[in-house]
Coordinates of C-alpha atoms and ligand atoms in Angstrom, one line a residue:
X293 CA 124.5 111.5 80.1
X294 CA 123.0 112.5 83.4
X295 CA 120.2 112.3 85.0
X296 CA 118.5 115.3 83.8
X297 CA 119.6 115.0 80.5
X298 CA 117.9 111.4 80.5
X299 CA 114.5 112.8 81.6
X300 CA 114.4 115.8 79.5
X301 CA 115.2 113.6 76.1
X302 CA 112.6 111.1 77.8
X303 CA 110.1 114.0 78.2
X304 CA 110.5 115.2 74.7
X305 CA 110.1 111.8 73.3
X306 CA 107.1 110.4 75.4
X307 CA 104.6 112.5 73.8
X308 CA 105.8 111.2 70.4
X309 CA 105.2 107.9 71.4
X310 CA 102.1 108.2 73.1
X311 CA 100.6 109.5 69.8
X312 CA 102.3 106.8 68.0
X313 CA 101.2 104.1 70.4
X314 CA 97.4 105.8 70.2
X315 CA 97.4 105.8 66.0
X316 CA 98.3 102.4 66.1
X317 CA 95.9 101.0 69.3
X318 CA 93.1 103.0 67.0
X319 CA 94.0 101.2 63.7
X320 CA 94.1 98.0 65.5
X321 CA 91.2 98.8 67.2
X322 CA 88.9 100.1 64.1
X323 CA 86.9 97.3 63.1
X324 CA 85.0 97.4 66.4
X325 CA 84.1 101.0 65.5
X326 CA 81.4 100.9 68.4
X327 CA 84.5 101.9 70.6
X328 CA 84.0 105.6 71.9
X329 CA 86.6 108.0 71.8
X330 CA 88.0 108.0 75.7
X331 CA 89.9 110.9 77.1
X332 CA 91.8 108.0 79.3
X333 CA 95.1 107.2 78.1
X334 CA 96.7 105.6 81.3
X335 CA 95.9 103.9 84.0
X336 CA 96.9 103.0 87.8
X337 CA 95.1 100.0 89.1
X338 CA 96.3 99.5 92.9
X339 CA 95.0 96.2 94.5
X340 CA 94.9 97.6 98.0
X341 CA 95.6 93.8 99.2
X342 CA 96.3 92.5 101.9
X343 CA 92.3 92.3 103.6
X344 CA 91.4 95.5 104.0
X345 CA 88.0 96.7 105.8
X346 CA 86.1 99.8 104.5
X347 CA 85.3 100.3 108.0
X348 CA 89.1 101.6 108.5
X349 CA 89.0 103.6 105.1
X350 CA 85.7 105.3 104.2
X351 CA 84.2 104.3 107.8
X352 CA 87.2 106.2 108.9
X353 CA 87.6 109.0 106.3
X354 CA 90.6 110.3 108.3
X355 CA 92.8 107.5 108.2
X356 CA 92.2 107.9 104.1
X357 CA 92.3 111.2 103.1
X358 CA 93.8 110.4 99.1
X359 CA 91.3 107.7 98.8
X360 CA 88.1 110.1 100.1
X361 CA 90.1 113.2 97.6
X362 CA 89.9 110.4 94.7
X363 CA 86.0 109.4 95.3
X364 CA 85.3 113.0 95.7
X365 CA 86.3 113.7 92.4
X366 CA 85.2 110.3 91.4
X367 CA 83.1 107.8 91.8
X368 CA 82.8 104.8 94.8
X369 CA 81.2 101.4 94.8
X370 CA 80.4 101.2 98.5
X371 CA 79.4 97.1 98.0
X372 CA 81.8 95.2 95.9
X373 CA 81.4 91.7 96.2
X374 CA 84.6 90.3 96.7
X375 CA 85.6 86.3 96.0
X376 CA 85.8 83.9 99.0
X377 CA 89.7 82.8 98.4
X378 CA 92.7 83.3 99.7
X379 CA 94.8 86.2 99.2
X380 CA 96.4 85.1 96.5
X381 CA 93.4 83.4 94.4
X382 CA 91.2 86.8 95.4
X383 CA 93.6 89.7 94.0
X384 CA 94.2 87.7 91.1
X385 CA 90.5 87.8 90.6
X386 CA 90.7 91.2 90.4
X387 CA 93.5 91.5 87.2
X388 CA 91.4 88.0 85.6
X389 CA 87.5 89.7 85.9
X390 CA 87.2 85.4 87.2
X391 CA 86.8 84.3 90.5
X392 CA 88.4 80.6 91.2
X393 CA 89.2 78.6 94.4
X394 CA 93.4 78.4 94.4
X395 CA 95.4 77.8 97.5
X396 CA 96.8 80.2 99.5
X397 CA 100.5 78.8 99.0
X398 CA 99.6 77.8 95.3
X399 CA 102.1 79.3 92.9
X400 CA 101.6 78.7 89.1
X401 CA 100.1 80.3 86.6
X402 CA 96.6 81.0 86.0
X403 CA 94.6 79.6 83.0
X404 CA 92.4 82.8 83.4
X405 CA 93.7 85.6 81.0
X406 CA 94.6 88.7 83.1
X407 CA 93.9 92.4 82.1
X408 CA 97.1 93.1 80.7
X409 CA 97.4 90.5 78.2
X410 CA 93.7 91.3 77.0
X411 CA 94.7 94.9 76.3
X412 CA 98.0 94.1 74.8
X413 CA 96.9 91.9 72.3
X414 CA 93.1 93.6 71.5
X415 CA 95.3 97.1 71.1
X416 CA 98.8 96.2 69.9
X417 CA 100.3 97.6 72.7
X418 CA 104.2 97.2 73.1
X419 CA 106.2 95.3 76.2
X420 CA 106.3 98.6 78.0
X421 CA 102.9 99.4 77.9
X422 CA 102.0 97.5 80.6
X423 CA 103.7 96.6 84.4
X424 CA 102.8 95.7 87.4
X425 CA 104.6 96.8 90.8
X426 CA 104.1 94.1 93.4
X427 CA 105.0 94.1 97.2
X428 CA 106.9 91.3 96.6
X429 CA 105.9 87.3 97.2
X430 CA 106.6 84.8 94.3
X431 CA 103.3 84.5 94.0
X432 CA 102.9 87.5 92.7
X433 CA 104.8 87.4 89.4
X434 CA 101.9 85.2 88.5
X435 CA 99.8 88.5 88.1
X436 CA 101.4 89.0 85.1
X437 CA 100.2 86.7 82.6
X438 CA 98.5 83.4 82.3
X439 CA 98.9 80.2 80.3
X440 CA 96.0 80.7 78.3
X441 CA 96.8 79.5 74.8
X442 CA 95.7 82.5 72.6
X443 CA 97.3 85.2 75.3
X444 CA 100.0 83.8 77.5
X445 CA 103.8 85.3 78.1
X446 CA 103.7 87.7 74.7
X447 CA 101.4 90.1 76.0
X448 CA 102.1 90.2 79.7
X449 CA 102.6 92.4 81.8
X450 CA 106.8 93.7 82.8
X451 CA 107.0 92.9 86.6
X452 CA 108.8 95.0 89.3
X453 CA 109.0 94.6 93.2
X454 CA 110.1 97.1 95.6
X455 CA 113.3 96.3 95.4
X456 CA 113.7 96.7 91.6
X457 CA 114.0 93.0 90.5
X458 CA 112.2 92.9 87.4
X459 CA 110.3 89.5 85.9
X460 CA 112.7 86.4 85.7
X461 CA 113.9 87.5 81.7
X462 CA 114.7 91.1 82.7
X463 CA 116.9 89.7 85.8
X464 CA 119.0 87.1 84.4
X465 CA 120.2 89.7 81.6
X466 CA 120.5 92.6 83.8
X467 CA 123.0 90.1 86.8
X468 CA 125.2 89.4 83.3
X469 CA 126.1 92.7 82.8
X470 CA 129.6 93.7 83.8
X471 CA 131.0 90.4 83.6
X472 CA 132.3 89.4 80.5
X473 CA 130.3 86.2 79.1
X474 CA 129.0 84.7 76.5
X475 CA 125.5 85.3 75.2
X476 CA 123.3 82.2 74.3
X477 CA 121.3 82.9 71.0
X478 CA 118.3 83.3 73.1
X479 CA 120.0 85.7 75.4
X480 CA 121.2 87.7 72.1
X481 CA 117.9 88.1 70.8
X482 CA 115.8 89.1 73.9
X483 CA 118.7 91.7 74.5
X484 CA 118.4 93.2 70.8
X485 CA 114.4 93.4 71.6
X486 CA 115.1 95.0 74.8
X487 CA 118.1 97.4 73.5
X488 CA 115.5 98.3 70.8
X489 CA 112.4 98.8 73.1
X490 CA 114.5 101.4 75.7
X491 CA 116.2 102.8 72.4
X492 CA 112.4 103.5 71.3
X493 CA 111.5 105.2 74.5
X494 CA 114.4 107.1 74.9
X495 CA 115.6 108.7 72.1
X496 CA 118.7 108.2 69.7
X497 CA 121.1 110.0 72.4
X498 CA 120.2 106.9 74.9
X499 CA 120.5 104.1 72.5
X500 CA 124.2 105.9 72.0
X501 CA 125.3 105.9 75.7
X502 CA 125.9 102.0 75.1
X503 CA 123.4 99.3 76.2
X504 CA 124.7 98.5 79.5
X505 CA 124.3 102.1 80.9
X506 CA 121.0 102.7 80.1
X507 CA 119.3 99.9 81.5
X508 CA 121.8 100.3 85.0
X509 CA 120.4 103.9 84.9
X510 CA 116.9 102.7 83.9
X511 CA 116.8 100.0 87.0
X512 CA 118.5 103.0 88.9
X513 CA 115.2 105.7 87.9
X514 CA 112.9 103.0 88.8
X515 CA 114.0 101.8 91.9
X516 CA 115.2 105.7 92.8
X517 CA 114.6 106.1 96.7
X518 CA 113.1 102.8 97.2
X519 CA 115.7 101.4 99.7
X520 CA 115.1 104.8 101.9
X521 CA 111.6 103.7 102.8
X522 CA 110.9 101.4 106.5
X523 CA 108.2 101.3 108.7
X524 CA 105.0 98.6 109.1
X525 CA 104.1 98.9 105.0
X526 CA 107.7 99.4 103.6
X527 CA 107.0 96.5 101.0
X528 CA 104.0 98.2 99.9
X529 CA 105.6 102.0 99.4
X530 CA 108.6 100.7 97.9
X531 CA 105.9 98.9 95.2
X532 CA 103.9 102.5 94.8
X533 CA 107.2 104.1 94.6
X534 CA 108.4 102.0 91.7
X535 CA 105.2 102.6 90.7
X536 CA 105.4 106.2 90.5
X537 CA 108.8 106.2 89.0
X538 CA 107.5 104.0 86.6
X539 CA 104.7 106.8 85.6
X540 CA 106.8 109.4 85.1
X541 CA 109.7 108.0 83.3
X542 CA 108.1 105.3 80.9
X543 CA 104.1 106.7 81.4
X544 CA 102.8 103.0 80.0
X545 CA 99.4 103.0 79.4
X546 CA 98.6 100.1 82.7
X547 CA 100.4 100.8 85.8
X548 CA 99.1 98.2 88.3
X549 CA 100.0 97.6 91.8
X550 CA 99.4 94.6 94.3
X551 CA 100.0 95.6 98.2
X552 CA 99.7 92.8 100.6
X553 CA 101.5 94.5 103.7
X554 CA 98.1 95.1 105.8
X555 CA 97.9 91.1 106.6
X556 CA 100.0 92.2 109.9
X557 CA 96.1 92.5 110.8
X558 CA 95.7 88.7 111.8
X559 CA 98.2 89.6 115.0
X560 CA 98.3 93.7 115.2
X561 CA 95.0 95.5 114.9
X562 CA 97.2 99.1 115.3
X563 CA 99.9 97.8 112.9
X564 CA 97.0 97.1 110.2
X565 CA 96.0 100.5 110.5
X566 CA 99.0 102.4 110.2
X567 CA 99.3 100.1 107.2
X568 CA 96.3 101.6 105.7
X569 CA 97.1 105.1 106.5
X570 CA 100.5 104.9 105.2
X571 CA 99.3 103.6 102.4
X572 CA 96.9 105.9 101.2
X573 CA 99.4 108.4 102.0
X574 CA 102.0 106.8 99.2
X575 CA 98.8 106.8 97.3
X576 CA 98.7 110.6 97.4
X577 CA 102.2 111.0 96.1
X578 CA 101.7 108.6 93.3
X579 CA 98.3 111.1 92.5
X580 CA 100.3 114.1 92.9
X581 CA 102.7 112.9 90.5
X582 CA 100.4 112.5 87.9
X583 CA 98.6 115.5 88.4
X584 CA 102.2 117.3 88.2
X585 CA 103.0 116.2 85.0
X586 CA 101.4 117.8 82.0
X587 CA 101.0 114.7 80.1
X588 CA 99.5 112.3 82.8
X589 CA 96.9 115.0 84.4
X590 CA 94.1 115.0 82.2
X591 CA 94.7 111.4 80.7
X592 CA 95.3 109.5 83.5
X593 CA 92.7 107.1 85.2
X594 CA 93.3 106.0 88.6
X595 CA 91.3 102.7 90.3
X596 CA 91.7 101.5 93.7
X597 CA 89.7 97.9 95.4
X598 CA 90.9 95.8 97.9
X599 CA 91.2 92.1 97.6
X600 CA 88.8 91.4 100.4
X601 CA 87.7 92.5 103.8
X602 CA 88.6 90.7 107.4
X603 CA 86.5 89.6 109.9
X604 CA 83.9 91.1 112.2
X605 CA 85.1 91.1 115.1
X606 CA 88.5 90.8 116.7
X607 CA 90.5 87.4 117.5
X608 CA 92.1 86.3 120.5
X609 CA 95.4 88.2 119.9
X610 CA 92.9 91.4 119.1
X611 CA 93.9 90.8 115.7
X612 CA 91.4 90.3 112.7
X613 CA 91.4 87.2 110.5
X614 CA 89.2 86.8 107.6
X615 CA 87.1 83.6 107.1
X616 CA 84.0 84.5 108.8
X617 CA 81.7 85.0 105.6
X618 CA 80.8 88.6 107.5
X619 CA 79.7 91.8 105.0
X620 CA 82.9 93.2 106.5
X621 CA 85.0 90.5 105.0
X622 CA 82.6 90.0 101.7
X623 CA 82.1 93.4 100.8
X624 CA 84.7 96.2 99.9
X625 CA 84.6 99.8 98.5
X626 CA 85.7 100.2 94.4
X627 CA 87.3 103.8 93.7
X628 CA 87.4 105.1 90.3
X629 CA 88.6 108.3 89.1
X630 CA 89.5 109.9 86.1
X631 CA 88.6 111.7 83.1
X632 CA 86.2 110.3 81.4
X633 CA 84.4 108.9 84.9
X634 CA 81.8 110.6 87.0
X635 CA 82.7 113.1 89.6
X636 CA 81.5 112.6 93.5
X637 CA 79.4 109.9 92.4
X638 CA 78.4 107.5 95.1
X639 CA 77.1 103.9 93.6
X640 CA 75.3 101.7 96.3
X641 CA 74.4 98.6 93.9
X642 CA 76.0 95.7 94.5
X643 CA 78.9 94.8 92.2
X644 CA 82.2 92.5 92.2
X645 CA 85.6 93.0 92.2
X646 CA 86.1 90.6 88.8
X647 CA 83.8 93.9 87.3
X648 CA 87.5 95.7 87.6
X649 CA 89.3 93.3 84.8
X650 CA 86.2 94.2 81.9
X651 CA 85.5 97.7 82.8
X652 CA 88.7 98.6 82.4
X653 CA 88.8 96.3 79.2
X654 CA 85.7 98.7 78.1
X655 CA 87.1 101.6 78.7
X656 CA 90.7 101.4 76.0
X657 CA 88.5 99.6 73.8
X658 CA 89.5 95.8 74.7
X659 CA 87.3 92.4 74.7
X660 CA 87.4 90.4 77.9
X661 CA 86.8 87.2 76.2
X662 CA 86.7 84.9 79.3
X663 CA 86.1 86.8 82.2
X664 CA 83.3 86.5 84.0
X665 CA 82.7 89.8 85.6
X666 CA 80.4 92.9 84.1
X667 CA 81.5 96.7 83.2
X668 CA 80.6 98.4 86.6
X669 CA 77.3 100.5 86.3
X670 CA 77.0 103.8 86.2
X671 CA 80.6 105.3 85.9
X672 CA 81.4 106.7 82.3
X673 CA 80.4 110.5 82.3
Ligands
ZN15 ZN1 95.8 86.9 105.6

């Protein structure tokens, strides 16, 4: 099967399984019958990490022109309160609605419950529903899924970095193929699940090309270009290029994707900034590719908030940090677009970046149990 063949079958069965997916995320959804009906039926949610100022995006619409498009036809939060932590403990904030003090080397597992297992469980979403495209860290597996012990592993999210190695599970079975070995009981069963799950998405000719194919050809469509891509945010396209890849081939209903590559700030003001224009130029493709396909345009939510700010003023090595306590480094802008939002809607009240985790809980119908953030005001049409 080639290439074409794979996306045309994949095409002709992804609107089967999105009403499929959506009869069942209503029936589980039913009891709480005070759940509107929502035109959104995906999602992107890009942590633009890394410390990012809105005084080099909005300040400076130029550098940004996908992120202004996106506001224009959506709605901004020009002061979200951001959490005082480390990278790390501050973008998982954002996927947890909870704000906690974690180091900035600290790699474990959150007790918070993210985003993804909230929707998964709430909705009866599948394993492919949800995925998140990281720039790459170990750290940031941890986005995934939390220890929590009514969520946990079962309804995480699938992880991908730039250079296409999936979560831990997805790894260790995809380095076995080709060499002839024995599969432990374990490895047996996670392999029937997975055969089964790409089987689902793919159609009855793909389940017959032989297991080993498809997912080579899957990691293949994900990771397509990926290894083309240099320059000062490489780690960061390569994660909105799987990302986009992603979109169109599977179209799960939570893309989300960390970026961390703008950190070159602390030594190279000019470096951060092409960061932030390349960036928001990926952005743009990702957009285009969603408004190019007839299934994601008008069902497709997009939102966009950095992590944090930096700092004020520059450093010693004209550099900016971030650890003076500044509005700059406290306070970022939140973009939200889609179909059931508000269009060119400009909202100046102060909100948070753990607001991200339950509005976007609110909006497929989902109960953010322990987060501590609010639905953002004033953006539901
Ligand atoms: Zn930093």
């Amino acid at each position: 099967m080639d290439r074409r063949t794979f996306l045309k079958t994949a095409a002709a069965t992804g609107g089967v399984l999105a009403t499929a997916r959506l009869a069942s995320a209503r029936a589980a959804a039913a009891p709480a019958s005070a759940v509107p009906e929502r035109k959104t039926k995906h999602l992107v949610l890009v942590a633009f990490a890394g410390g990012v100022r809105t005084r080099e995006t909005f300040g400076t619409p130029q550098n940004v022109p996908t992120l202004q498009a996106l506001a224009d036809e959506g709605v901004l939060y020009t002061r979200a309160r951001t959490s005082n932590l480390g990278h790390f403990g501050a973008a998982l904030a954002i996927f947890t609605g909870v704000a906690e003090q974690r180091g900035i080397r600290e790699n474990a597992r959150s007790n918070d419950v993210t985003l993804f297992e909230y929707l998964r469980k709430d909705l009866g979403w599948g394993p492919n529903d949800a995925w998140i495209a990281t720039s790459g860290g170990a750290q940031q597996v941890n986005y995934a899924y939390g220890v929590h012990p009514d969520y946990g592993a079962a309804y995480g999210a699938n992880t991908l970095d730039g250079e296409g190695i999936f979560n831990r599970e997805f790894k260790l079975l995809l380095e076995g193929w080709g060499r002839p070995r024995v599969w432990s009981e374990a490895e047996e069963r996670q392999l029937a699940a997975l055969r089964a799950s790409l089987a689902r998405h793919a159609g009855a000719d793909m389940a017959d090309a032989g297991g080993a194919q498809v997912e080579r050809f899957l990691l293949e469509e994900l990771t397509r270009g990926t290894s083309d891509l240099t320059g000062p945010n490489a780690s960061d396209a390569k994660a909105l290029r799987v990302a986009r890849n992603l979109l169109t081939l599977f179209r799960p209903r939570v893309t989300a994707v960390v970026l961390q590559d703008a950190d070159t700030a602390h030594g190279n003001y000019g470096g951060y900034v092409e960061v932030v224009r390349r960036n928001d130029a990926a952005l743009g493709t990702l957009w285009q590719a969603v408004k190019q396909d007839p299934q994601l345009a008008n069902s497709t939510a997009i939102v966009v908030v950095p992590e944090f700010g930096r700092d004020r003023d520059l450093n010693s090595r004209r550099g900016l940090d971030h650890g003076d306590g500044s509005e700059d480094l406290s306070l970022v802008t939140c973009t939200c677009w889609g179909p059931d939002f508000k269009k060119n809607s400009i909202v100046k009240e102060e909100v948070g970046v753990v607001d991200v985790t339950p509005t976007i809980c609110d909006l497929f119908g989902a109960k953010p149990r322990h987060s501590r953030g609010k639905r953002l005001p004033g953006l539901f049409a």
